[in-house]
Amino acid sequence: AREQGWLSDLAFCLNVKASQALNLGSATDAANFACQAYEISLQAESDEEISHSLYNMGHAQINKGDVSLGFENLTKCKILCEQIKNWRRLTKALNSLADIACYRSDLELALDFFTQAAIIAREIGNQYSEALITNNIGTVYMELKKYPQAKMYLNQSANTCQAIFDREGEAVALANL
């Protein structure tokens, strides 16, 4: 891709390497690949790869312990995904932002992000993500000691998991009940 001048393809490959490095637990390598992908995707003017890079950089930074910078890049990813209508990545970014809000004990903000993500997951027909996110909403309501809401979301998660034969997700939702 580099030799042919295919900058978007090169950025995509670097983003794949960043994702693989994250999966292997190497946040430093992931951050390096994601930063390279970001610079190249800016040159290529590829919003898809810019958002992909921001997402990977956000996760790498969180894994390296820089939660604030990770939150900043995931927020940029969220905004760009809304503009380019990349609903799948937007759902993932919102879910990650909600996780950070939980980490920071900002449960109302977490609920806002999780709710947005759940709505999008439902609209695009991603039942797996919807089940995971509704489980997360239920656990936030448990933390807030709002048990009727928690029960409603955890039951919804368990039912969705049952419908899509996600036994592990169903078990998690039921255990949270």
N, CA, C and O of each residue as an XYZ file, in Angstrom:
708
protein
N       0.837     -1.195      0.000
C       0.000      0.000      0.000
C       0.878      1.253      0.000
O       0.580      2.224     -0.696
N       1.971      1.228      0.789
C       2.862      2.388      0.875
C       3.499      2.673     -0.490
O       3.557      3.820     -0.933
N       3.981      1.599     -1.152
C       4.657      1.773     -2.437
C       3.727      2.295     -3.514
O       4.157      3.026     -4.407
N       2.453      1.928     -3.440
C       1.481      2.358     -4.439
C       0.886      3.731     -4.135
O       0.194      4.314     -4.970
N       1.164      4.246     -2.920
C       0.599      5.540     -2.544
C      -0.852      5.457     -2.111
O      -1.571      6.455     -2.148
N      -1.282      4.287     -1.704
C      -2.668      4.093     -1.270
C      -2.750      4.419      0.218
O      -2.698      3.527      1.065
N      -2.876      5.686      0.515
C      -2.797      6.140      1.896
C      -3.935      5.597      2.764
O      -3.708      5.205      3.908
N      -5.139      5.573      2.233
C      -6.264      5.044      3.030
C      -6.052      3.576      3.373
O      -6.324      3.145      4.493
N      -5.567      2.819      2.407
C      -5.300      1.397      2.654
C      -4.174      1.216      3.666
O      -4.227      0.329      4.517
N      -3.161      2.062      3.564
C      -2.059      1.999      4.525
C      -2.556      2.334      5.931
O      -2.200      1.665      6.900
N      -3.381      3.374      6.029
C      -3.952      3.736      7.334
C      -4.787      2.580      7.886
O      -4.726      2.278      9.078
N      -5.565      1.939      7.019
C      -6.375      0.794      7.452
C      -5.477     -0.313      8.003
O      -5.753     -0.868      9.067
N      -4.404     -0.633      7.280
C      -3.487     -1.698      7.729
C      -2.865     -1.349      9.078
O      -2.745     -2.209      9.950
N      -2.473     -0.103      9.246
C      -1.895      0.312     10.527
C      -2.930      0.252     11.643
O      -2.600     -0.095     12.777
N      -4.169      0.585     11.333
C      -5.226      0.469     12.339
C      -5.482     -0.984     12.723
O      -5.753     -1.285     13.886
N      -5.395     -1.881     11.746
C      -5.537     -3.312     12.049
C      -4.400     -3.754     12.976
O      -4.618     -4.502     13.929
N      -3.187     -3.281     12.682
C      -2.041     -3.622     13.542
C      -2.240     -3.045     14.945
O      -1.880     -3.682     15.935
N      -2.812     -1.838     15.033
C      -3.093     -1.244     16.342
C      -4.100     -2.098     17.103
O      -3.927     -2.354     18.295
N      -5.144     -2.536     16.420
C      -6.164     -3.381     17.065
C      -5.555     -4.699     17.543
O      -5.845     -5.166     18.644
N      -4.711     -5.288     16.703
C      -4.053     -6.543     17.089
C      -3.152     -6.324     18.299
O      -3.132     -7.146     19.215
N      -2.414     -5.234     18.307
C      -1.533     -4.952     19.442
C      -2.353     -4.778     20.719
O      -1.944     -5.236     21.786
N      -3.505     -4.121     20.616
C      -4.367     -3.993     21.799
C      -4.826     -5.357     22.285
O      -4.834     -5.625     23.487
N      -5.207     -6.215     21.354
C      -5.662     -7.564     21.720
C      -4.546     -8.381     22.364
O      -4.805     -9.266     23.179
N      -3.311     -8.079     21.994
C      -2.161     -8.796     22.554
C      -1.640     -8.143     23.829
O      -0.702     -8.645     24.448
N      -2.246     -7.026     24.219
C      -1.868     -6.373     25.470
C      -0.708     -5.403     25.357
O      -0.108     -5.032     26.365
N      -0.388     -4.988     24.141
C       0.715     -4.044     23.967
C       0.164     -2.664     23.634
O       0.026     -2.298     22.467
N      -0.145     -1.912     24.672
C      -0.719     -0.579     24.482
C       0.269      0.363     23.812
O      -0.133      1.229     23.036
N       1.551      0.205     24.100
C       2.559      1.084     23.499
C       2.624      0.879     21.996
O       2.625      1.846     21.234
N       2.679     -0.389     21.562
C       2.680     -0.667     20.116
C       1.378     -0.188     19.484
O       1.386      0.394     18.399
N       0.276     -0.431     20.156
C      -1.022     -0.010     19.627
C      -1.063      1.498     19.438
O      -1.533      1.986     18.410
N      -0.574      2.235     20.424
C      -0.560      3.695     20.328
C       0.310      4.147     19.163
O      -0.064      5.062     18.429
N       1.472      3.513     18.986
C       2.365      3.883     17.883
C       1.709      3.633     16.527
O       1.735      4.500     15.653
N       1.119      2.446     16.350
C       0.444      2.136     15.089
C      -0.735      3.083     14.851
O      -0.930      3.572     13.739
N      -1.514      3.337     15.896
C      -2.686      4.198     15.751
C      -2.283      5.632     15.412
O      -2.939      6.286     14.600
N      -1.222      6.117     16.021
C      -0.742      7.480     15.712
C      -0.261      7.576     14.273
O      -0.535      8.563     13.590
N       0.460      6.551     13.807
C       0.886      6.529     12.410
C      -0.329      6.505     11.482
O      -0.373      7.220     10.482
N      -1.304      5.679     11.827
C      -2.528      5.579     11.012
C      -3.254      6.914     10.981
O      -3.781      7.326      9.948
N      -3.274      7.581     12.124
C      -3.952      8.876     12.209
C      -3.298      9.895     11.269
O      -3.983     10.576     10.506
N      -1.979      9.989     11.334
C      -1.271     10.955     10.477
C      -1.502     10.657      8.991
O      -1.726     11.570      8.196
N      -1.446      9.390      8.630
C      -1.633      9.005      7.229
C      -3.088      9.216      6.803
O      -3.350      9.652      5.682
N      -4.019      8.911      7.680
C      -5.437      9.095      7.321
C      -5.785     10.569      7.173
O      -6.669     10.923      6.393
N      -5.090     11.435      7.923
C      -5.276     12.881      7.721
C      -4.793     13.288      6.328
O      -5.456     14.063      5.639
N      -3.638     12.764      5.918
C      -3.118     13.048      4.581
C      -4.074     12.535      3.505
O      -4.286     13.188      2.484
N      -4.636     11.376      3.747
C      -5.540     10.762      2.778
C      -6.938     11.387      2.818
O      -7.765     11.144      1.939
N      -7.184     12.191      3.847
C      -8.511     12.789      4.059
C      -9.595     11.713      4.133
O     -10.680     11.849      3.567
N      -9.262     10.643      4.852
C     -10.175      9.511      5.009
C     -10.825      9.570      6.385
O     -10.222      9.167      7.380
N     -12.047     10.069      6.439
C     -12.745     10.185      7.721
C     -12.949      8.833      8.396
O     -12.901      8.737      9.622
N     -13.174      7.791      7.603
C     -13.339      6.449      8.177
C     -12.088      6.043      8.947
O     -12.168      5.575     10.083
N     -10.940      6.226      8.319
C      -9.694      5.819      8.974
C      -9.283      6.790     10.075
O      -8.631      6.386     11.038
N      -9.652      8.057      9.950
C      -9.394      8.994     11.046
C     -10.175      8.543     12.277
O      -9.630      8.494     13.380
N     -11.465      8.212     12.084
C     -12.269      7.768     13.233
C     -11.738      6.460     13.798
O     -11.728      6.264     15.013
N     -11.300      5.569     12.923
C     -10.727      4.287     13.349
C      -9.463      4.533     14.183
O      -9.259      3.901     15.219
N      -8.621      5.460     13.715
C      -7.385      5.797     14.430
C      -7.677      6.414     15.793
O      -7.048      6.064     16.792
N      -8.636      7.338     15.825
C      -9.000      7.969     17.095
C      -9.509      6.934     18.094
O      -9.186      6.995     19.280
N     -10.302      5.988     17.610
C     -10.811      4.923     18.478
C      -9.651      4.103     19.042
O      -9.584      3.857     20.246
N      -8.740      3.684     18.165
C      -7.593      2.884     18.616
C      -6.679      3.675     19.540
O      -6.193      3.145     20.539
N      -6.440      4.952     19.207
C      -5.596      5.775     20.077
C      -6.239      5.923     21.451
O      -5.557      5.852     22.473
N      -7.549      6.126     21.470
C      -8.252      6.256     22.744
C      -8.066      5.033     23.613
O      -7.764      5.155     24.800
N      -8.244      3.854     23.037
C      -8.089      2.623     23.815
C      -6.643      2.395     24.239
O      -6.380      1.962     25.361
N      -5.718      2.684     23.351
C      -4.309      2.510     23.710
C      -3.936      3.443     24.858
O      -3.231      3.045     25.785
N      -4.405      4.670     24.792
C      -4.083      5.631     25.852
C      -4.690      5.219     27.186
O      -4.057      5.372     28.231
N      -5.894      4.704     27.156
C      -6.528      4.217     28.386
C      -5.703      3.068     28.963
O      -5.432      3.025     30.163
N      -5.309      2.141     28.093
C      -4.525      0.989     28.557
C      -3.150      1.393     29.074
O      -2.557      0.685     29.888
N      -2.646      2.527     28.605
C      -1.365      3.042     29.099
C      -1.552      3.872     30.366
O      -0.573      4.317     30.965
N      -2.809      4.083     30.780
C      -3.080      4.809     32.015
C      -3.444      6.269     31.830
O      -3.676      6.967     32.817
N      -3.502      6.751     30.605
C      -3.868      8.145     30.352
C      -5.355      8.206     29.981
O      -5.717      8.348     28.813
N      -6.196      8.096     31.003
C      -7.641      8.030     30.799
C      -8.172      9.327     30.202
O      -9.069      9.295     29.360
N      -7.636     10.461     30.623
C      -8.123     11.747     30.116
C      -7.878     11.892     28.622
O      -8.773     12.309     27.887
N      -6.681     11.555     28.167
C      -6.383     11.645     26.742
C      -7.190     10.606     25.966
O      -7.649     10.876     24.856
N      -7.362      9.430     26.543
C      -8.193      8.413     25.910
C      -9.626      8.903     25.744
O     -10.235      8.724     24.688
N     -10.159      9.521     26.793
C     -11.518     10.068     26.740
C     -11.616     11.140     25.649
O     -12.596     11.193     24.906
N     -10.597     11.984     25.565
C     -10.580     13.054     24.561
C     -10.623     12.485     23.141
O     -11.394     12.956     22.306
N      -9.796     11.476     22.871
C      -9.767     10.895     21.531
C     -11.032     10.102     21.217
O     -11.498     10.109     20.077
N     -11.589      9.422     22.209
C     -12.855      8.718     21.980
C     -13.996      9.713     21.737
O     -14.915      9.427     20.969
N     -13.938     10.867     22.383
C     -14.946     11.898     22.140
C     -14.826     12.434     20.717
O     -15.835     12.650     20.046
N     -13.593     12.650     20.256
C     -13.391     13.079     18.866
C     -13.897     12.012     17.903
O     -14.506     12.327     16.881
N     -13.641     10.751     18.235
C     -14.130      9.641     17.422
C     -15.656      9.662     17.371
O     -16.249      9.502     16.304
N     -16.278      9.858     18.509
C     -17.747      9.919     18.594
C     -18.299     10.999     17.674
O     -19.234     10.756     16.911
N     -17.719     12.189     17.749
C     -18.201     13.319     16.942
C     -18.050     13.024     15.450
O     -18.963     13.271     14.663
N     -16.895     12.497     15.075
C     -16.664     12.182     13.666
C     -17.586     11.066     13.186
O     -18.112     11.128     12.075
N     -17.780     10.058     14.007
C     -18.676      8.957     13.630
C     -20.111      9.438     13.437
O     -20.817      8.956     12.552
N     -20.535     10.379     14.255
C     -21.867     10.970     14.065
C     -21.938     11.676     12.718
O     -22.944     11.567     12.016
N     -20.887     12.398     12.349
C     -20.870     13.141     11.090
C     -20.876     12.212      9.879
O     -21.581     12.466      8.903
N     -20.096     11.141      9.942
C     -19.982     10.243      8.784
C     -20.964      9.080      8.845
O     -21.001      8.227      7.958
N     -21.760      9.066      9.914
C     -22.805      8.045     10.098
C     -22.244      6.620     10.154
O     -22.800      5.688      9.572
N     -21.119      6.481     10.876
C     -20.559      5.154     11.119
C     -21.143      4.679     12.451
O     -20.540      4.855     13.510
N     -22.312      4.083     12.373
C     -23.082      3.738     13.572
C     -22.409      2.654     14.394
O     -22.462      2.685     15.623
N     -21.778      1.698     13.732
C     -21.128      0.601     14.466
C     -20.005      1.141     15.351
O     -19.943      0.839     16.543
N     -19.119      1.941     14.757
C     -18.010      2.480     15.545
C     -18.529      3.483     16.575
O     -17.978      3.584     17.672
N     -19.587      4.228     16.230
C     -20.169      5.167     17.191
C     -20.668      4.421     18.421
O     -20.459      4.870     19.549
N     -21.321      3.292     18.210
C     -21.808      2.489     19.337
C     -20.651      2.056     20.221
O     -20.743      2.127     21.447
N     -19.562      1.608     19.608
C     -18.389      1.178     20.372
C     -17.765      2.349     21.127
O     -17.373      2.203     22.285
N     -17.672      3.510     20.475
C     -17.085      4.687     21.130
C     -17.939      5.127     22.314
O     -17.413      5.443     23.381
N     -19.262      5.147     22.123
C     -20.164      5.530     23.222
C     -20.041      4.565     24.393
O     -20.014      4.985     25.550
N     -19.965      3.281     24.095
C     -19.825      2.281     25.147
C     -18.518      2.485     25.911
O     -18.487      2.372     27.137
N     -17.447      2.785     25.189
C     -16.153      3.034     25.835
C     -16.190      4.312     26.670
O     -15.649      4.348     27.775
N     -16.825      5.353     26.147
C     -16.955      6.597     26.906
C     -17.763      6.362     28.181
O     -17.462      6.933     29.229
N     -18.780      5.525     28.083
C     -19.579      5.197     29.266
C     -18.740      4.448     30.296
O     -18.851      4.695     31.496
N     -17.902      3.534     29.820
C     -17.024      2.810     30.742
C     -16.101      3.768     31.489
O     -15.876      3.620     32.690
N     -15.570      4.753     30.762
C     -14.704      5.741     31.414
C     -15.497      6.557     32.430
O     -15.007      6.830     33.525
N     -16.714      6.944     32.072
C     -17.558      7.697     33.005
C     -17.813      6.868     34.266
O     -17.809      7.412     35.371
N     -18.034      5.564     34.115
C     -18.204      4.698     35.288
C     -16.934      4.694     36.121
O     -16.989      4.801     37.346
N     -15.802      4.571     35.466
C     -14.508      4.573     36.159
C     -14.337      5.853     36.970
O     -13.777      5.842     38.066
N     -14.825      6.945     36.415
C     -14.730      8.242     37.089
C     -15.882      8.486     38.061
O     -15.986      9.563     38.647
N     -16.734      7.498     38.230
C     -17.915      7.564     39.115
C     -18.934      8.610     38.676
O     -19.699      9.109     39.502
N     -18.956      8.944     37.399
C     -19.960      9.846     36.840
C     -21.046      8.977     36.207
O     -21.118      8.826     34.988
N     -21.888      8.410     37.075
C     -22.843      7.403     36.623
C     -23.949      7.980     35.748
O     -24.469      7.286     34.874
N     -24.314      9.231     35.971
C     -25.340      9.846     35.115
C     -24.811     10.006     33.690
O     -25.535      9.745     32.729
N     -23.564     10.429     33.550
C     -22.964     10.540     32.224
C     -22.847      9.151     31.587
O     -23.093      8.986     30.392
N     -22.473      8.167     32.386
C     -22.388      6.794     31.877
C     -23.737      6.340     31.340
O     -23.813      5.756     30.259
N     -24.801      6.606     32.090
C     -26.141      6.234     31.622
C     -26.471      6.913     30.302
O     -27.054      6.295     29.411
N     -26.102      8.177     30.175
C     -26.364      8.906     28.934
C     -25.655      8.243     27.761
O     -26.268      7.990     26.723
N     -24.362      7.960     27.923
C     -23.612      7.315     26.844
C     -24.148      5.916     26.543
O     -24.345      5.565     25.380
N     -24.386      5.109     27.595
C     -24.902      3.757     27.379
C     -26.268      3.790     26.692
O     -26.538      2.973     25.812
N     -27.115      4.717     27.082
C     -28.445      4.808     26.485
C     -28.351      5.163     25.003
O     -29.040      4.570     24.173
N     -27.501      6.126     24.677
C     -27.303      6.467     23.263
C     -26.812      5.250     22.480
O     -27.293      4.976     21.380
N     -25.861      4.530     23.050
C     -25.307      3.354     22.379
C     -26.362      2.266     22.200
O     -26.421      1.621     21.153
N     -27.193      2.062     23.217
C     -28.231      1.032     23.134
C     -29.251      1.372     22.048
O     -29.697      0.490     21.314
N     -29.614      2.632     21.949
C     -30.577      3.056     20.923
C     -30.015      2.786     19.527
O     -30.714      2.266     18.658
N     -28.753      3.141     19.323
C     -28.139      2.926     18.013
C     -28.018      1.433     17.718
O     -28.321      0.990     16.610
N     -27.576      0.659     18.707
C     -27.452     -0.790     18.506
C     -28.795     -1.394     18.106
O     -28.858     -2.248     17.221
N     -29.851     -0.956     18.750
C     -31.197     -1.444     18.424
C     -31.581     -1.036     17.007
O     -32.110     -1.846     16.245
N     -31.312      0.229     16.653
C     -31.689      0.730     15.327
C     -30.950      0.025     14.195
O     -31.511     -0.172     13.117
N     -29.699     -0.355     14.431
C     -28.942     -1.032     13.370
C     -29.091     -2.558     13.436
O     -28.531     -3.278     12.611
N     -29.842     -3.035     14.414
C     -30.114     -4.463     14.516
C     -28.988     -5.285     15.107
O     -28.909     -6.488     14.855
N     -28.116     -4.667     15.888
C     -27.009     -5.391     16.514
C     -27.458     -5.848     17.903
O     -27.229     -5.167     18.903
N     -28.093     -7.000     17.940
C     -28.661     -7.501     19.196
C     -27.580     -7.863     20.212
O     -27.790     -7.724     21.417
N     -26.440     -8.321     19.736
C     -25.363     -8.670     20.662
C     -24.926     -7.428     21.437
O     -24.827     -7.454     22.664
N     -24.667     -6.341     20.710
C     -24.272     -5.096     21.386
C     -25.388     -4.565     22.258
O     -25.146     -4.087     23.366
N     -26.596     -4.648     21.768
C     -27.740     -4.170     22.553
C     -27.842     -4.913     23.883
O     -28.089     -4.304     24.923
N     -27.651     -6.224     23.844
C     -27.726     -7.020     25.072
C     -26.618     -6.635     26.045
O     -26.858     -6.485     27.243
N     -25.413     -6.478     25.526
C     -24.284     -6.091     26.371
C     -24.519     -4.719     27.002
O     -24.294     -4.522     28.196
N     -24.971     -3.785     26.183
C     -25.147     -2.410     26.662
C     -26.311     -2.320     27.649
O     -26.219     -1.598     28.641
N     -27.404     -3.042     27.391
C     -28.510     -2.994     28.359
C     -28.094     -3.642     29.681
O     -28.564     -3.234     30.744
N     -27.224     -4.640     29.625
C     -26.673     -5.191     30.860
C     -25.873     -4.117     31.597
O     -25.983     -3.973     32.814
N     -25.064     -3.365     30.842
C     -24.280     -2.293     31.456
C     -25.176     -1.229     32.082
O     -24.888     -0.730     33.170
N     -26.257     -0.885     31.394
C     -27.209      0.089     31.948
C     -27.789     -0.446     33.255
O     -27.908      0.287     34.237
N     -28.146     -1.718     33.257
C     -28.675     -2.330     34.474
C     -27.703     -2.272     35.635
O     -28.097     -2.011     36.772
N     -26.427     -2.518     35.350
C     -25.445     -2.485     36.445
C     -25.234     -1.058     36.960
O     -24.980     -0.863     38.148
N     -25.337     -0.066     36.081
C     -25.230      1.325     36.539
C     -26.408      1.652     37.448
O     -26.239      2.283     38.492
N     -27.600      1.222     37.050
C     -28.759      1.460     37.911
C     -28.618      0.745     39.256
O     -29.093      1.239     40.278
N     -27.960     -0.425     39.252
C     -27.694     -1.110     40.528
C     -26.797     -0.232     41.402
O     -27.047     -0.081     42.598
N     -25.765      0.339     40.807
C     -24.858      1.221     41.546
C     -25.599      2.433     42.111
O     -25.292      2.915     43.201
N     -26.575      2.909     41.350
C     -27.369      4.069     41.783
C     -28.478      3.676     42.763
O     -29.224      4.526     43.249
N     -28.571      2.377     43.042
C     -29.595      1.817     43.935
C     -31.009      2.082     43.420
O     -31.950      2.252     44.195
N     -31.131      2.113     42.104
C     -32.432      2.241     41.435
C     -32.793      0.849     40.913
O     -32.667      0.539     39.729
N     -33.243      0.042     41.850
C     -33.404     -1.388     41.580
C     -34.491     -1.736     40.568
O     -34.285     -2.658     39.778
N     -35.635     -1.053     40.544
C     -36.628     -1.404     39.514
C     -36.086     -1.187     38.087
O     -36.311     -2.016     37.205
N     -35.374     -0.071     37.867
C     -34.793      0.174     36.547
C     -33.714     -0.861     36.235
O     -33.618     -1.361     35.114
N     -32.902     -1.171     37.252
C     -31.847     -2.164     37.065
C     -32.450     -3.499     36.638
O     -31.982     -4.130     35.690
N     -33.481     -3.913     37.340
C     -34.137     -5.193     37.034
C     -34.697     -5.193     35.617
O     -34.581     -6.188     34.902
N     -35.301     -4.085     35.211
C     -35.889     -3.996     33.868
C     -34.802     -4.180     32.796
O     -34.978     -4.959     31.858
N     -33.685     -3.464     32.938
C     -32.629     -3.554     31.927
C     -31.914     -4.895     31.952
O     -31.566     -5.431     30.899
N     -31.692     -5.441     33.137
C     -31.030     -6.740     33.212
C     -31.915     -7.847     32.647
O     -31.415     -8.762     31.993
N     -33.219     -7.773     32.891
C     -34.149     -8.734     32.269
C     -34.153     -8.580     30.755
O     -34.166     -9.571     30.024
N     -34.142     -7.330     30.286
C     -34.101     -7.084     28.840
C     -32.839     -7.688     28.242
O     -32.887     -8.315     27.183
N     -31.712     -7.500     28.920
C     -30.453     -8.064     28.450
C     -30.530     -9.589     28.412
O     -30.156    -10.207     27.415
N     -31.010    -10.190     29.490
C     -31.115    -11.655     29.548
C     -32.024    -12.178     28.443
O     -31.707    -13.184     27.808
N     -33.147    -11.512     28.206
C     -34.085    -11.948     27.168
C     -33.469    -11.841     25.773
O     -33.641    -12.732     24.941
N     -32.752    -10.750     25.527
C     -32.103    -10.591     24.225
C     -31.023    -11.656     24.046
O     -30.909    -12.256     22.977
N     -30.239    -11.887     25.083
C     -29.208    -12.931     25.019
C     -29.824    -14.295     24.739
O     -29.294    -15.080     23.954
N     -30.937    -14.563     25.384
C     -31.624    -15.842     25.166
C     -32.083    -15.960     23.717
O     -31.967    -17.026     23.112
N     -32.607    -14.861     23.157
C     -33.118    -14.871     21.783
C     -32.010    -15.098     20.754
O     -32.252    -15.682     19.698
N     -30.800    -14.638     21.061
C     -29.698    -14.783     20.099
C     -28.741    -15.919     20.486
O     -27.660    -16.058     19.915
N     -29.158    -16.718     21.457
C     -28.390    -17.886     21.910
C     -27.015    -17.513     22.460
O     -26.036    -18.233     22.265
N     -26.961    -16.375     23.150
C     -25.735    -15.946     23.828
C     -25.851    -16.386     25.285
O     -26.273    -15.615     26.147
N     -25.476    -17.623     25.544
C     -25.644    -18.194     26.881
C     -24.759    -17.504     27.919
O     -25.173    -17.324     29.064
N     -23.563    -17.123     27.532
C     -22.671    -16.449     28.469
C     -23.243    -15.087     28.871
O     -23.257    -14.740     30.052
N     -23.712    -14.320     27.891
C     -24.323    -13.029     28.173
C     -25.559    -13.163     29.027
O     -25.795    -12.353     29.923
N     -26.360    -14.196     28.751
C     -27.558    -14.458     29.533
C     -27.181    -14.758     30.993
O     -27.807    -14.253     31.925
N     -26.154    -15.583     31.168
C     -25.710    -15.938     32.521
C     -25.225    -14.707     33.273
O     -25.499    -14.566     34.465
N     -24.506    -13.811     32.592
C     -24.014    -12.593     33.237
C     -25.186    -11.721     33.669
O     -25.222    -11.226     34.796
N     -26.148    -11.536     32.757
C     -27.311    -10.695     33.086
C     -28.094    -11.286     34.258
O     -28.512    -10.560     35.160
N     -28.289    -12.602     34.241
C     -29.029    -13.241     35.325
C     -28.256    -13.180     36.637
O     -28.853    -13.026     37.703
N     -26.947    -13.299     36.567
C     -26.131    -13.198     37.787
C     -26.223    -11.790     38.369
O     -26.204    -11.615     39.587
N     -26.321    -10.793     37.500
C     -26.434     -9.410     37.968
C     -27.797     -9.119     38.597
O     -27.935     -8.190     39.393
N     -28.795     -9.915     38.235
C     -30.111     -9.762     38.841
C     -30.050    -10.187     40.297
O     -31.061    -10.136     40.998
